[in-house]
Amino acid sequence: MTRTYILLVATAIISACSTPQKNTDNTAKNYTPVYKELYKTIARIDSILFDAFNNQDLNKQKSIFSTDIEFYHDKGGVTNYNQIIENTQRLINQNLGLRRILIPGSLEVYPIKDYGAIEIGTHQFCHQENGKDDCGTFKFVHIWQKKNGIWKLTRVISYDH
């Protein structure tokens, strides 16, 4: 074997060994936020949004949503602001005890130049059924816009249901 061939094989093996492996426990193990302040900001807003969701505070949720929000759901299709509000109100009225839990370590945040940020993660939605928690774990992408110093959620993609 030539020295070049051995070097190419060694490089391929090293690259294969250093490639992040498929994540089987829903955490972003190889992610370290580059923009730490942006990460903290989006994580804080995410927490506020879903504290409002978990506490059935629809007015607080409305204050975080952009009025031109679009929600893309792999099973449910596309909904707009008014439909999201109606659907959320229906969930509140059903009083299922629905709550959202962000999977620890799954949150990733990336800037969008001159717009805002992309938030990617995995979360779990649980509700009580027959006296037990019934939970599903799903992936999401949120697009946040910062306008006049205020962050609004403009796009939601919910998938892997």
Coordinates of C-alpha atoms in Angstrom, one line a residue:
M1 CA 0.0 0.0 0.0
T2 CA 1.1 3.5 -0.7
R3 CA 1.6 6.0 2.0
T4 CA -1.2 8.2 0.4
Y5 CA -3.7 5.4 0.5
I6 CA -3.0 4.6 4.1
L7 CA -3.3 8.3 5.0
L8 CA -6.7 8.5 3.2
V9 CA -8.0 5.4 5.0
A10 CA -6.8 6.7 8.3
T11 CA -8.5 10.1 7.6
A12 CA -11.8 8.4 6.7
I13 CA -11.7 6.3 9.9
I14 CA -11.0 9.3 12.1
S15 CA -13.8 11.3 10.3
A16 CA -16.3 8.4 10.8
C17 CA -15.4 8.1 14.5
S18 CA -15.7 11.8 15.1
T19 CA -19.1 12.2 13.3
P20 CA -21.9 12.8 15.8
Q21 CA -23.9 9.6 16.3
K22 CA -27.7 9.5 16.0
N23 CA -29.1 10.7 19.2
T24 CA -31.3 8.1 20.7
D25 CA -32.3 9.9 23.9
N26 CA -33.7 13.2 22.4
T27 CA -30.8 15.4 23.7
A28 CA -28.5 17.6 21.6
K29 CA -25.4 16.2 23.1
N30 CA -23.0 17.7 20.5
Y31 CA -24.6 21.2 20.6
T32 CA -23.0 24.1 22.4
P33 CA -24.6 27.5 21.8
V34 CA -22.3 29.9 20.0
Y35 CA -24.5 32.8 20.7
K36 CA -25.0 32.3 24.4
E37 CA -27.1 35.5 25.1
L38 CA -29.4 34.6 22.2
Y39 CA -29.8 31.1 23.5
K40 CA -30.6 32.4 27.0
T41 CA -33.2 34.8 25.6
I42 CA -35.0 32.3 23.5
A43 CA -34.9 29.7 26.3
R44 CA -36.4 32.2 28.6
I45 CA -39.2 33.2 26.1
D46 CA -39.9 29.5 25.4
S47 CA -40.3 29.0 29.2
I48 CA -42.6 31.9 29.5
L49 CA -44.7 30.7 26.5
F50 CA -45.1 27.2 27.8
D51 CA -45.6 28.3 31.5
A52 CA -48.6 30.2 30.0
F53 CA -49.7 27.1 28.1
N54 CA -49.4 24.8 31.1
N55 CA -51.3 27.3 33.2
Q56 CA -53.9 27.9 30.6
D57 CA -53.1 31.6 30.3
L58 CA -54.3 32.2 26.8
N59 CA -53.8 36.0 27.0
K60 CA -50.1 35.6 27.8
Q61 CA -49.8 33.1 24.9
K62 CA -51.5 35.6 22.6
S63 CA -49.0 38.3 23.6
I64 CA -46.1 36.1 22.5
F65 CA -47.6 35.0 19.2
S66 CA -47.3 37.2 16.1
T67 CA -50.7 37.9 14.6
D68 CA -49.3 36.4 11.3
I69 CA -48.1 33.2 13.0
E70 CA -48.4 30.0 11.0
F71 CA -48.4 26.6 12.7
Y72 CA -47.3 23.7 10.5
H73 CA -48.2 20.3 12.0
D74 CA -47.2 17.1 10.2
K75 CA -50.6 15.4 11.0
G76 CA -52.9 18.4 11.4
G77 CA -51.8 20.7 8.5
V78 CA -51.4 24.4 8.6
T79 CA -53.2 26.8 11.0
N80 CA -53.2 30.6 11.4
Y81 CA -53.4 32.9 14.5
N82 CA -57.2 32.7 14.9
Q83 CA -57.2 28.9 14.5
I84 CA -54.4 28.5 17.0
I85 CA -56.3 30.7 19.5
E86 CA -59.6 28.7 18.9
N87 CA -57.8 25.4 19.2
T88 CA -56.0 26.4 22.4
Q89 CA -59.3 27.7 23.9
R90 CA -60.9 24.4 23.0
L91 CA -58.1 22.5 24.8
I92 CA -58.5 24.8 27.9
N93 CA -62.3 24.1 27.9
Q94 CA -61.7 20.4 27.7
N95 CA -59.6 20.7 30.9
L96 CA -57.4 17.7 30.1
G97 CA -54.5 18.9 32.2
L98 CA -52.4 19.1 29.1
R99 CA -48.9 20.3 29.8
R100 CA -45.7 20.7 27.8
I101 CA -42.3 19.6 29.0
L102 CA -39.1 20.6 27.2
I103 CA -36.8 17.6 27.0
P104 CA -33.7 18.7 28.9
G105 CA -30.6 19.2 26.7
S106 CA -32.6 19.2 23.5
L107 CA -32.9 22.9 22.9
E108 CA -30.8 24.5 20.1
V109 CA -30.9 28.2 19.1
Y110 CA -29.4 29.8 16.0
P111 CA -29.6 33.4 14.8
I112 CA -31.4 34.5 11.6
K113 CA -29.6 37.6 10.2
D114 CA -31.7 40.7 10.4
Y115 CA -34.8 38.8 11.6
G116 CA -34.4 36.8 14.9
A117 CA -33.8 33.2 15.7
I118 CA -34.5 29.6 15.0
E119 CA -35.3 27.4 18.0
I120 CA -35.1 23.6 17.6
G121 CA -35.9 21.0 20.2
T122 CA -37.8 18.1 21.5
H123 CA -40.7 18.3 23.8
Q124 CA -43.3 16.1 25.5
F125 CA -47.0 16.8 25.8
C126 CA -48.8 15.0 28.6
H127 CA -52.3 14.8 29.9
Q128 CA -54.2 12.7 32.4
E129 CA -56.1 9.8 31.0
N130 CA -57.7 7.1 33.2
G131 CA -55.7 8.5 36.2
K132 CA -52.4 8.1 34.4
D133 CA -50.1 10.4 32.4
D134 CA -50.4 9.9 28.7
C135 CA -47.4 11.5 27.0
G136 CA -46.1 11.9 23.5
T137 CA -42.6 13.1 22.5
F138 CA -42.3 15.3 19.4
K139 CA -39.8 17.6 17.6
F140 CA -40.4 21.2 16.9
V141 CA -38.9 24.3 15.2
H142 CA -39.9 27.8 16.2
I143 CA -39.0 30.9 14.2
W144 CA -38.8 34.0 16.4
Q145 CA -38.8 37.6 15.1
K146 CA -37.3 40.5 17.1
K147 CA -38.9 43.7 16.0
N148 CA -38.6 47.0 17.9
G149 CA -36.9 45.0 20.8
I150 CA -39.8 42.6 21.2
W151 CA -39.7 38.9 20.4
K152 CA -42.7 37.3 18.7
L153 CA -43.2 33.7 17.6
T154 CA -44.0 33.8 13.9
R155 CA -43.7 30.2 12.7
V156 CA -44.1 26.8 14.4
I157 CA -43.2 23.5 12.9
S158 CA -44.3 20.4 14.9
Y159 CA -43.4 17.0 13.5
D160 CA -42.4 13.4 14.2
H161 CA -45.8 12.5 15.6

